[in-house]
Coordinates of C-alpha atoms (C1' of nucleotides) in Angstrom, one line a residue:
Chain S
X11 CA 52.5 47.4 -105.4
X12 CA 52.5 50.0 -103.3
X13 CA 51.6 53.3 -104.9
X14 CA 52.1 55.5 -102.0
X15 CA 55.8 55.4 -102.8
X16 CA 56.0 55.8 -106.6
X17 CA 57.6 54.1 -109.2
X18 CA 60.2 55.5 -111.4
X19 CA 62.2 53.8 -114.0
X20 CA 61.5 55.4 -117.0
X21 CA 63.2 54.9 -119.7
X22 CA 63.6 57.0 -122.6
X23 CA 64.7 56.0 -125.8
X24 CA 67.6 57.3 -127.5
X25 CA 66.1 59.9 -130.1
X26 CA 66.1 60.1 -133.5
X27 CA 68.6 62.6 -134.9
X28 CA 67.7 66.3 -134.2
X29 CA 66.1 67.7 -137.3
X30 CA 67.6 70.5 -138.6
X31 CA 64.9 72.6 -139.7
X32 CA 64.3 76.2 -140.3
X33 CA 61.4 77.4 -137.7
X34 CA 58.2 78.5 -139.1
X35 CA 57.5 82.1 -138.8
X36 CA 55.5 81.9 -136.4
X37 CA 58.3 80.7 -133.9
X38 CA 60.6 82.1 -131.9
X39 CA 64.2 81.2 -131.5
X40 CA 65.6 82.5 -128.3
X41 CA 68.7 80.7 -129.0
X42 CA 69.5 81.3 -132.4
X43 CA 72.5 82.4 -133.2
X44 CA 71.5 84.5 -136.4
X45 CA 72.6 88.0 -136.6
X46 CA 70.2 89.4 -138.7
X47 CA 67.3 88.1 -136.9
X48 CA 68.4 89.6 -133.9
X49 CA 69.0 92.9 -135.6
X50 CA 65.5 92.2 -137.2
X51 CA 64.3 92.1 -133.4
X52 CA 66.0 94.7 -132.1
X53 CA 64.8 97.3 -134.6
X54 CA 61.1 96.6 -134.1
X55 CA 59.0 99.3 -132.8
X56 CA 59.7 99.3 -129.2
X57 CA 57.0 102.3 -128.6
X58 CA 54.3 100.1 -130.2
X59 CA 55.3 97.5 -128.4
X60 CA 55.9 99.3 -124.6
X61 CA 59.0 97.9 -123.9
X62 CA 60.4 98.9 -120.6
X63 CA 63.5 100.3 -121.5
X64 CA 66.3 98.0 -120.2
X65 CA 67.8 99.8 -117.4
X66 CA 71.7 99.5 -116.4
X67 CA 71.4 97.9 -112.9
X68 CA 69.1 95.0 -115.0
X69 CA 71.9 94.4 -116.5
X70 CA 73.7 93.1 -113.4
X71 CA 74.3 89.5 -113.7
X72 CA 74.5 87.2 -110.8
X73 CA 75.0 83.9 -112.2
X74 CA 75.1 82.7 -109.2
X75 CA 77.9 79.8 -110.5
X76 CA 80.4 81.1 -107.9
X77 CA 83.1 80.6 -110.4
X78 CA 86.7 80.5 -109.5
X79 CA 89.1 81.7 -111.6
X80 CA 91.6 79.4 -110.5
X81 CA 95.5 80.7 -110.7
X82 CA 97.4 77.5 -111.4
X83 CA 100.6 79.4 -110.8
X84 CA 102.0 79.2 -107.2
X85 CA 102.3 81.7 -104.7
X86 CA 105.9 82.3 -105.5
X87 CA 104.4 84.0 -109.0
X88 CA 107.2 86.6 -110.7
X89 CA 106.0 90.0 -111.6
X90 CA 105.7 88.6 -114.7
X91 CA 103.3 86.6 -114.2
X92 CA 101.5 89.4 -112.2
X93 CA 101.2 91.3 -115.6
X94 CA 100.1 88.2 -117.5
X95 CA 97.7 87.6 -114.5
X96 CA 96.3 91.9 -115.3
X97 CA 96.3 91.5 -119.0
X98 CA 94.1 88.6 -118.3
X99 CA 92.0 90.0 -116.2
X100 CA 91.8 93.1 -118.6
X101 CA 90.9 90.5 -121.4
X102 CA 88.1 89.0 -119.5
X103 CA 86.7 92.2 -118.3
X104 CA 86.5 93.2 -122.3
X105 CA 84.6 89.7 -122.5
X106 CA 82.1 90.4 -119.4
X107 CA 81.3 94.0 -121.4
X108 CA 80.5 92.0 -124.6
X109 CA 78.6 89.3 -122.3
X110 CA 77.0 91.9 -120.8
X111 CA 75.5 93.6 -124.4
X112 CA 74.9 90.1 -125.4
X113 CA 72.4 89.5 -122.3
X114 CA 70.8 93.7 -123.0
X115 CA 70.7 92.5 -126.3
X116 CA 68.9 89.1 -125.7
X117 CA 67.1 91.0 -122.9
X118 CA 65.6 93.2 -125.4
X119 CA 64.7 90.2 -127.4
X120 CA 62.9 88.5 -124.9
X121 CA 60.7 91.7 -123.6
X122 CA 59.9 92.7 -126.9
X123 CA 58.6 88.9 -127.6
X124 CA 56.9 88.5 -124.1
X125 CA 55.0 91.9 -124.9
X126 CA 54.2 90.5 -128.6
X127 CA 52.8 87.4 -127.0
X128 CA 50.4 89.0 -124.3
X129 CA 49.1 91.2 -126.7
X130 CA 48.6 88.5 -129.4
X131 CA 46.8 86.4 -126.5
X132 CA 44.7 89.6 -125.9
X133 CA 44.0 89.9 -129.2
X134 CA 42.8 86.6 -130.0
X135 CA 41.0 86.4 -127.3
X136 CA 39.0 88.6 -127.8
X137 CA 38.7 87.9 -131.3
X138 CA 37.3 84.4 -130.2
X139 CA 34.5 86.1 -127.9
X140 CA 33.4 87.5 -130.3
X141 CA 33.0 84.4 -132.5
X142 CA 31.8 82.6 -129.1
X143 CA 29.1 85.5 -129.4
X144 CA 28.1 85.6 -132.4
X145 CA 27.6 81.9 -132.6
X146 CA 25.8 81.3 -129.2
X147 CA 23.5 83.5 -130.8
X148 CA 23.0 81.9 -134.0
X149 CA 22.8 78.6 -132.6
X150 CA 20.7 79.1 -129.1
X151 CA 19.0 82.4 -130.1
X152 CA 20.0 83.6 -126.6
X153 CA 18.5 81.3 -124.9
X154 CA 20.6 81.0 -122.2
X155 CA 21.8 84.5 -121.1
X156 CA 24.0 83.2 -118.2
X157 CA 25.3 81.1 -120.1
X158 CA 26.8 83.4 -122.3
X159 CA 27.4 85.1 -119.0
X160 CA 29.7 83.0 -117.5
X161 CA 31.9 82.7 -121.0
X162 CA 35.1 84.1 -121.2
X163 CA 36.3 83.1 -124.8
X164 CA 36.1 79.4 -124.8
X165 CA 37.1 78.4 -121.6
X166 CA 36.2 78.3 -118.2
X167 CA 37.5 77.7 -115.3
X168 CA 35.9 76.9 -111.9
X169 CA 38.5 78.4 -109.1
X170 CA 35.8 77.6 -106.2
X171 CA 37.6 77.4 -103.1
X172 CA 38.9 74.1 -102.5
X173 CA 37.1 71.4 -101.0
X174 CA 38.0 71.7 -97.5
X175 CA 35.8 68.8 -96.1
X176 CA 32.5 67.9 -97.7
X177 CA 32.2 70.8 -99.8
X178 CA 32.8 69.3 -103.2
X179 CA 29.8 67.1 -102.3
X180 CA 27.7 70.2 -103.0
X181 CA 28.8 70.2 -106.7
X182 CA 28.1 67.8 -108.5
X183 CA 27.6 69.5 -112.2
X184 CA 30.6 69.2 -113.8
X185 CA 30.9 65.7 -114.6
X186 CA 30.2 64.0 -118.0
X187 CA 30.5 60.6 -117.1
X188 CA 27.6 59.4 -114.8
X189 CA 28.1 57.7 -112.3
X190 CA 27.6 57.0 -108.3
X191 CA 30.3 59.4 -107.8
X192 CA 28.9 62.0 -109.2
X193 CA 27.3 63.9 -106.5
X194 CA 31.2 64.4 -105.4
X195 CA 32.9 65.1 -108.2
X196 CA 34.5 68.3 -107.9
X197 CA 34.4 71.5 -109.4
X198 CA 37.1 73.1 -108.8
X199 CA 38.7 71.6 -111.7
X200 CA 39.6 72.7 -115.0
X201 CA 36.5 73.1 -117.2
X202 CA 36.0 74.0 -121.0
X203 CA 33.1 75.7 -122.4
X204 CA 33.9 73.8 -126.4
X205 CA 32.8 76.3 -128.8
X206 CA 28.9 74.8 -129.0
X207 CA 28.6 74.6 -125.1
X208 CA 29.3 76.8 -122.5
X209 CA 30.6 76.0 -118.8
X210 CA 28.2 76.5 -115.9
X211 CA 29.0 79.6 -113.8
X212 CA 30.9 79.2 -110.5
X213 CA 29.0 76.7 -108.4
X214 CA 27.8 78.6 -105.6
X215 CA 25.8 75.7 -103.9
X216 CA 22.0 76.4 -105.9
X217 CA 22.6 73.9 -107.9
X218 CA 22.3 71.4 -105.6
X219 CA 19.4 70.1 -106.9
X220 CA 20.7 69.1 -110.1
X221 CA 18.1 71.0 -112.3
X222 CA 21.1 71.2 -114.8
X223 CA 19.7 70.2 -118.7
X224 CA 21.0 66.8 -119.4
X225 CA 22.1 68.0 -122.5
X226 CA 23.9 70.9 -121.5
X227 CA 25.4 68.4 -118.8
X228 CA 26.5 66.3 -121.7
X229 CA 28.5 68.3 -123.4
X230 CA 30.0 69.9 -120.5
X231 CA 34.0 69.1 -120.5
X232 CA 37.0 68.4 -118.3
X233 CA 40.5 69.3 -119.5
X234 CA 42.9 66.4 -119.9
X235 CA 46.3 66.2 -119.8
X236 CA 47.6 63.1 -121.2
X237 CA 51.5 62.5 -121.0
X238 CA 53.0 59.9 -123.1
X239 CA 56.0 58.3 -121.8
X240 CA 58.7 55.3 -122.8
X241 CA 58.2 53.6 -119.6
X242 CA 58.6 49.9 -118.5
X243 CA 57.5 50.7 -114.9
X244 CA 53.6 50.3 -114.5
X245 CA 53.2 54.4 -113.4
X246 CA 55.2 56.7 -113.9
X247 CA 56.6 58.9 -111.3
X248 CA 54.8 62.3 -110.9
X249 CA 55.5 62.8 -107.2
X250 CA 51.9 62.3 -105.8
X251 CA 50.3 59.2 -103.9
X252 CA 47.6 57.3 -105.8
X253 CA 45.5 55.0 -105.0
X254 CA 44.2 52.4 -107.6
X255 CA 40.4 52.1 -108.0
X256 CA 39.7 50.2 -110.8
X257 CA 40.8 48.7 -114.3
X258 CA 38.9 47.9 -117.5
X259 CA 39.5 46.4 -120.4
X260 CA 39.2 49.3 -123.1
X261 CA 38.3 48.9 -126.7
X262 CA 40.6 48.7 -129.2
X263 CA 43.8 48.1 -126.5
X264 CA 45.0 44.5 -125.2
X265 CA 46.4 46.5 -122.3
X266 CA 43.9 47.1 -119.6
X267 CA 43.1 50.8 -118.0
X268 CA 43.8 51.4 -114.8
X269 CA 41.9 54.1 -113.0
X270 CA 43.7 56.1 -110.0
X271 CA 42.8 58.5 -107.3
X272 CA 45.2 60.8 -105.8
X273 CA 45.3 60.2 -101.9
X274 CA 47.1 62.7 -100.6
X275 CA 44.4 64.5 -98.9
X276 CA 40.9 63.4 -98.3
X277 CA 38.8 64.3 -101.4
X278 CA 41.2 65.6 -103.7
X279 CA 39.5 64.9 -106.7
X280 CA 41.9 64.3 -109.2
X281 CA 42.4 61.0 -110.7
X282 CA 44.6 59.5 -113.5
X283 CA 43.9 57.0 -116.2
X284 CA 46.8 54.7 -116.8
X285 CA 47.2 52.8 -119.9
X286 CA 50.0 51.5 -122.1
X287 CA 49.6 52.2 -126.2
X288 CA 48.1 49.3 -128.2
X289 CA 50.6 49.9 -130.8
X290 CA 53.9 50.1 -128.5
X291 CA 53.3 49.0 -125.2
X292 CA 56.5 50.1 -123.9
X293 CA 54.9 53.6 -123.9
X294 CA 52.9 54.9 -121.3
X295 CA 49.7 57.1 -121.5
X296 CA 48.8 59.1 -118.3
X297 CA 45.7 60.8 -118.5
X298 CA 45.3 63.8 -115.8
X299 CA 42.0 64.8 -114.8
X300 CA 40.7 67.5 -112.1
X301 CA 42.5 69.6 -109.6
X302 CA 44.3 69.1 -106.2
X303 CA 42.6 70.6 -103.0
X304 CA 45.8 70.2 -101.5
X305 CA 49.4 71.8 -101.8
X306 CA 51.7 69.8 -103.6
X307 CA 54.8 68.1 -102.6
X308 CA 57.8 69.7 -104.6
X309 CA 58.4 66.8 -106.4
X310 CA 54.9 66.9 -107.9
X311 CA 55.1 70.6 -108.5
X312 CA 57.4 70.1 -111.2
X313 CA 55.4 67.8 -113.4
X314 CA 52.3 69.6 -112.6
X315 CA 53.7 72.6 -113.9
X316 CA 54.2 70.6 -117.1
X317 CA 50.8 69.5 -117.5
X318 CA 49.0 72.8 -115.8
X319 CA 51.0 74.8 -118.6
X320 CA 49.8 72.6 -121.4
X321 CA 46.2 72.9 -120.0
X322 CA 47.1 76.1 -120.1
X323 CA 47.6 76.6 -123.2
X324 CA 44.7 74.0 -124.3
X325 CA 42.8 76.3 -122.2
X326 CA 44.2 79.7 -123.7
X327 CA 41.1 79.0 -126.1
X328 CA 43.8 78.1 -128.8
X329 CA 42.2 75.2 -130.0
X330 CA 41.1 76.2 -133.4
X331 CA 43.7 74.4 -136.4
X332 CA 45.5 77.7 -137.2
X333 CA 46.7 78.9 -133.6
X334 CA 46.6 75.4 -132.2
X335 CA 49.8 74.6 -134.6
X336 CA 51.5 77.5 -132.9
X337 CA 50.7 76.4 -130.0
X338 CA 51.7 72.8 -130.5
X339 CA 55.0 74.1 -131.5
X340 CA 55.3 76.4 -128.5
X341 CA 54.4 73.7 -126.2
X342 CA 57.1 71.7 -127.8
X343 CA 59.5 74.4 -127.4
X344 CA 58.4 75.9 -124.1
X345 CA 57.6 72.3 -122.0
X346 CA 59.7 69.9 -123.2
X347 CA 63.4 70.3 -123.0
X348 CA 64.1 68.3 -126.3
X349 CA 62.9 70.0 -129.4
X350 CA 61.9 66.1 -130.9
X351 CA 59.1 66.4 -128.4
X352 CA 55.6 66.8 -129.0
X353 CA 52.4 68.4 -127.7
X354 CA 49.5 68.3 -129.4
X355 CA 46.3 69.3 -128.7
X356 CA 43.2 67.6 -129.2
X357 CA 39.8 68.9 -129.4
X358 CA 37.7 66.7 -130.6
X359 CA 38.2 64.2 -127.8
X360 CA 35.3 63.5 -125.7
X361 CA 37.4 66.0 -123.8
X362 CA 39.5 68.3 -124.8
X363 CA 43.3 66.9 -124.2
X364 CA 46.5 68.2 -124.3
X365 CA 49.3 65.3 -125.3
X366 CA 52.8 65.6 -123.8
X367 CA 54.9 62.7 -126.0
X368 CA 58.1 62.4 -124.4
X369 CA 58.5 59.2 -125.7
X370 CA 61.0 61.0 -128.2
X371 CA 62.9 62.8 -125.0
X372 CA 66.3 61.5 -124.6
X373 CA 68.1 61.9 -121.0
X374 CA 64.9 62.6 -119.7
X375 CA 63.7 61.1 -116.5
X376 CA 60.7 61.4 -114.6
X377 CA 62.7 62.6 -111.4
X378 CA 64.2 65.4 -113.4
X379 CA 60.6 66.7 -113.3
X380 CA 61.5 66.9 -109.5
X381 CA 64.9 68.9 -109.7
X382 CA 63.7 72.5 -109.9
X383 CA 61.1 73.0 -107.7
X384 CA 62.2 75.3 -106.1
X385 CA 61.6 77.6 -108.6
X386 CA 57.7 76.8 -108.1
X387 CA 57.6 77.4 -104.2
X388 CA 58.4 81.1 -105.0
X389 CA 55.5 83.9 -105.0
X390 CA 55.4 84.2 -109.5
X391 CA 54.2 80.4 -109.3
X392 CA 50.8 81.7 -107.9
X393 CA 50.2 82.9 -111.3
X394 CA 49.7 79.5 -112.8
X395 CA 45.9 79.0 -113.1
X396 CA 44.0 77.3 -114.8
X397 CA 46.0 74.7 -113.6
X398 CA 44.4 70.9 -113.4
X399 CA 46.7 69.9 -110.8
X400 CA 46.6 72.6 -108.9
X401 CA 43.8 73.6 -106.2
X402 CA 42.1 77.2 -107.0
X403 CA 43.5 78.0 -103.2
X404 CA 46.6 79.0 -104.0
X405 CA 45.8 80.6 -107.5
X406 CA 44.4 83.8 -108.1
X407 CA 41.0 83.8 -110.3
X408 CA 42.8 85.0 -113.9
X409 CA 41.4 83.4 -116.6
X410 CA 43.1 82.2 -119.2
X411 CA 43.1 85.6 -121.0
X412 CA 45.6 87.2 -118.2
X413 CA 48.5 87.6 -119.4
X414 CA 49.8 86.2 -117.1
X415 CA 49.2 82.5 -118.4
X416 CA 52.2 83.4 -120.3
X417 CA 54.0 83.6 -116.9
X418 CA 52.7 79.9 -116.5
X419 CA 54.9 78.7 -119.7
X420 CA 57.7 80.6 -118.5
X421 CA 57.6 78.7 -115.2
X422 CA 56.9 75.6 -117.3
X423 CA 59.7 76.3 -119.9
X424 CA 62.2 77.1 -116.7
X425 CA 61.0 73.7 -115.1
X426 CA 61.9 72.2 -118.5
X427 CA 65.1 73.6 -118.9
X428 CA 66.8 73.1 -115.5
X429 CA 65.6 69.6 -115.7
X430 CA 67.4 69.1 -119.2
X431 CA 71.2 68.0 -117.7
X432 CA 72.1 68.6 -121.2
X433 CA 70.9 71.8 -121.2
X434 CA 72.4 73.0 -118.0
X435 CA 76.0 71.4 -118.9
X436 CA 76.1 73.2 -122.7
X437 CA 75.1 76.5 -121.0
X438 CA 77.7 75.7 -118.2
X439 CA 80.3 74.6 -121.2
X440 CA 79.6 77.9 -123.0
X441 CA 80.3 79.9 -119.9
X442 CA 83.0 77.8 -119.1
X443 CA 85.0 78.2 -122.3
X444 CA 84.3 82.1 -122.7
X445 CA 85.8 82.4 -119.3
X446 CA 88.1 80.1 -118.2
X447 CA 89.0 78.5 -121.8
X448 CA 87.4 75.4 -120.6
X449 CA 90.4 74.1 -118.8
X450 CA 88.4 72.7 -115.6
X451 CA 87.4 69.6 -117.9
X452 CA 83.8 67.8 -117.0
X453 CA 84.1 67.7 -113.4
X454 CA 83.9 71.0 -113.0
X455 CA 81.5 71.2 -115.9
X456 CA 79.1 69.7 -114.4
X457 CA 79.8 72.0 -111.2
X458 CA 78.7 74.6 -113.3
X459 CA 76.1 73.2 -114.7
X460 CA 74.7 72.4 -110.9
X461 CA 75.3 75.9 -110.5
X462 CA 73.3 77.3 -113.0
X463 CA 71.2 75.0 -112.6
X464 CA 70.7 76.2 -109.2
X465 CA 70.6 79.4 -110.1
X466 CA 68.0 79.1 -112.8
X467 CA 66.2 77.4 -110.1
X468 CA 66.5 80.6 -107.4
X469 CA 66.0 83.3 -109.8
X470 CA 63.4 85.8 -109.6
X471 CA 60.8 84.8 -112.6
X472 CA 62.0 88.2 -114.3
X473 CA 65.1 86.4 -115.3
X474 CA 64.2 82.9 -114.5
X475 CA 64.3 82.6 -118.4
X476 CA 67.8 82.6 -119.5
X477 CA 69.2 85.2 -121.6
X478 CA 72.6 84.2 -122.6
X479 CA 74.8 81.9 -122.6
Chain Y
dC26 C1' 44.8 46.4 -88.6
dG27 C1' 44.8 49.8 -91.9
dA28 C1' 45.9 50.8 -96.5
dC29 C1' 45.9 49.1 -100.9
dT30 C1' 44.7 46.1 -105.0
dT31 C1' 41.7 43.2 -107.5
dT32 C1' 37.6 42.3 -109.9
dG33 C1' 32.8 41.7 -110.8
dA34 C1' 28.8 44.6 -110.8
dC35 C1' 26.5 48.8 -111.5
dC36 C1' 25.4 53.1 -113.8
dA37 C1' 25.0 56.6 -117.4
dG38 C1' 25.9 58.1 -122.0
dC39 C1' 25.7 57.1 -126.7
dG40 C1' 24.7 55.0 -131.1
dC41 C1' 21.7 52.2 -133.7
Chain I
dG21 C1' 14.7 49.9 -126.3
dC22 C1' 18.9 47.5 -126.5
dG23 C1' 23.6 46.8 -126.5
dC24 C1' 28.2 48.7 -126.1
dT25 C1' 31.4 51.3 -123.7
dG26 C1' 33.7 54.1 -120.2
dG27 C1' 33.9 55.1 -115.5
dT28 C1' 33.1 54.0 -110.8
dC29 C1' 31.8 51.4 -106.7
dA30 C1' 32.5 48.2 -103.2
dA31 C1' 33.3 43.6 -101.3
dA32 C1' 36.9 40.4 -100.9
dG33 C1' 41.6 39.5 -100.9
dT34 C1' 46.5 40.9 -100.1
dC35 C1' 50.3 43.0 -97.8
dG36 C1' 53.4 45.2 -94.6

DNA sequence: CGACTTTGACCAGCGC
DNA sequence: GCGCTGGTCAAAGTCG
């Protein structure tokens, strides 16, 4: 098989029934239709909060959808139809002013939750470095200073420059598993500091003598980003060329493990495990590891988005049970376009994983992950860090404290939506029947729903996020 | 002929 | 120390 040119064919079950369950307080439904949750909202302290007030040209909409308003009356129209065609128009401009509350209102809504959600992230960050503190020093008694040095709350991440040649020859401490390949494993990959270890600082080439403790080497960790898909092709399609390097027979699976290296540029250190599940070998595990040195096609932006954000987010330090539920149910909500998705988190792992199940996503295929990648060639995607398939190159140095890892799950949740068809065609249906009365039938549904799907795709980030339907 | 896959061997970590 | 396991290497084979 030739993996330079990747296989597809996933196929996604047809889900389960969609719960109907309340969200737990903790969650946020942008899309819920309840009045008195919205009022709730609205009514919250917007000083305490620092909400920029919503100014009037924000409130232009350009959906982009190029609608026509088509006249089915002929050019021969009466003068009574000229006054039906007015009182029309009148009735739909009194519908664009309600629309246009609607989208202040939601607007309002989604500033007020963005600001909650940075300044919870603060919050508990800094909460956690404080824990990270207080244990390092009950359980080393200090004896590492730069260790505790290079911690920022319970994560770390290695942004070197990207391995532009030989470099990533010259680091060769961030590997758990020994092997030959050691000396060039990379480091400018997603590492985690767990909460009994800390991460070594940025490699600046001293360490090329490997005086590293073993022990601390041990317990030093890689971020993981497993994806679990209904698949009957042997890979799954992610948009990047690997090259096959070995397969072993792991414990506990009939299915052999097949070990992949990405070849699109010399060096790139990531590499992929490949393995189907013991228990339903129609599903696929894909195990991410490590960090392109190399920019990414479009079509492997997409997915990479999806698993950066959920390293993200394991990254966010949010690993603890309490917050890692929210964030399970975030990830759920913000990555995956079907709410019967999951992402879990798992810490405990020989290294800390983040599990994408869209073995429960209907309509989903992996070249939807393709579709909006345009979004990601625009300036806001350089605030996705921490990212394990993306090279520290093109990313700032935030850490996962930033706020702007929330930016990340925005792009993540925009990939997710304007990959969802289903999505795209309800909002496209619910524009379509508030302003045409839905008389253009599916074909031009799903023009619509191309169009807003394209302009999801070409929106700023500001208002990548949709608003209103 | 180059790129890729296959597969046995090797290495390191870990538990006993 | 020994055996198990996961991860990787590298030679041989395959393919376009």
């Amino acid at each position: 098989m030739d993996h330079r040119t990747p296989t597809g064919g996933l196929s996604f079950l047809i889900p389960p029934p969609m719960e109907k369950r309340s969200p737990p307080l903790d969650e946020m439904d942008f899309f819920s239709t309840d009045d008195k949750k919205m009022k709730k909202l609205t009514s919250m302290d917007l000083d305490h909060l620092h909400v920029n007030p919503i100014k009037k040209e924000d409130l232009t909409i350009n959906t982009g959808l190029h609608l026509l308003i088509s006249n089915t009356g002929s050019d021969e129209s009466t003068v009574d139809d000229k006054e039906c065609g007015e009182s029309e128009l009148e009735a739909m401009q009194v519908q664009l002013g309600r629309m246009t509350e609607e989208n202040q209102r939601l607007r309002g809504m989604l500033n007020q939750v963005t600001t909650n959600y940075n300044s919870l992230q603060i919050h508990l960050s800094s909460l956690l470095q404080q824990r990270n503190q207080r244990m390092n020093q009950v359980d080393n008694g200090g004896k590492n200073m730069e260790q505790e040095a290079a911690i920022v709350p319970r994560q770390f991440m290695d942004l070197g420059p990207a391995a532009a040649g030989g470099e990533n020859d010259e680091h060769s401490n961030s590997s758990t598993g020994g092997s030959r390949e050691r000396s060039s494993s990379p480091t400018n990959e997603v590492e985690i500091g767990s909460m009994e270890t800390t991460s070594t600082t940025v490699n600046n080439g001293n360490n090329k003598d490997h005086q590293m403790p073993p022990k601390q080497d041990a317990t030093m960790r890689k971020a993981r980003v497993s994806v679990r898909a209904r698949s009957e092709a042997p890979m799954i399609t992610d948009g990047c060329q690997w090259r096959k390097y070995g397969q072993k027979m792991a414990k506990g699976n009939p299915c052999p493990r097949a070990y992949y290296r990405c070849t699109m540029a010399t060096g790139c250190p990531v590499r992929k495990q490949v393995q189907r599940c013991a228990d339903d070998r129609t599903i696929l595990i894909t195990t991410y590891e490590g960090t392109h040195n190399h920019p990414l096609p479009p079509a492997a932006m997409a997915m990479a988005s999806t698993t950066s954000a959920a390293a993200s987010m394991l990254l966010s330090g949010s690993m603890s049970s309490s917050d890692g539920l929210m964030n399970n149910n975030f990830l759920a909500r913000t990555m995956l376009p079907c709410s019967s998705s999951m992402a879990t988190i798992s810490a405990s792992a020989p290294f800390p994983t983040v599990t994408l199940d869209l073995t429960h996503n209907h309509n989903q295929n992996p070249l939807q992950f393709q579709r909006p990648a345009s979004i990601y060639n625009q300036s806001k995607f350089s605030g996705l860090q921490m990212s394990p398939d993306f090279n520290g190159s093109q990313l700032p140095k935030p850490l996962s404290v930033h706020p702007s890892s929330f930016a990340d799950t925005v792009s993540a949740a925009t990939a997710a939506i304007t990959s969802d068809p289903n999505f795209t065609a309800a909002l496209a249906a619910a524009i379509t029947s508030i302003i045409g009365g839905g008389g253009g039938g599916g074909a031009q549904q799903i023009n619509n729903a191309n169009n807003i799907n394209q302009t999801i795709a070409n929106a700023p980030s500001s208002s990548s996020f949709p608003t209103s339907t």
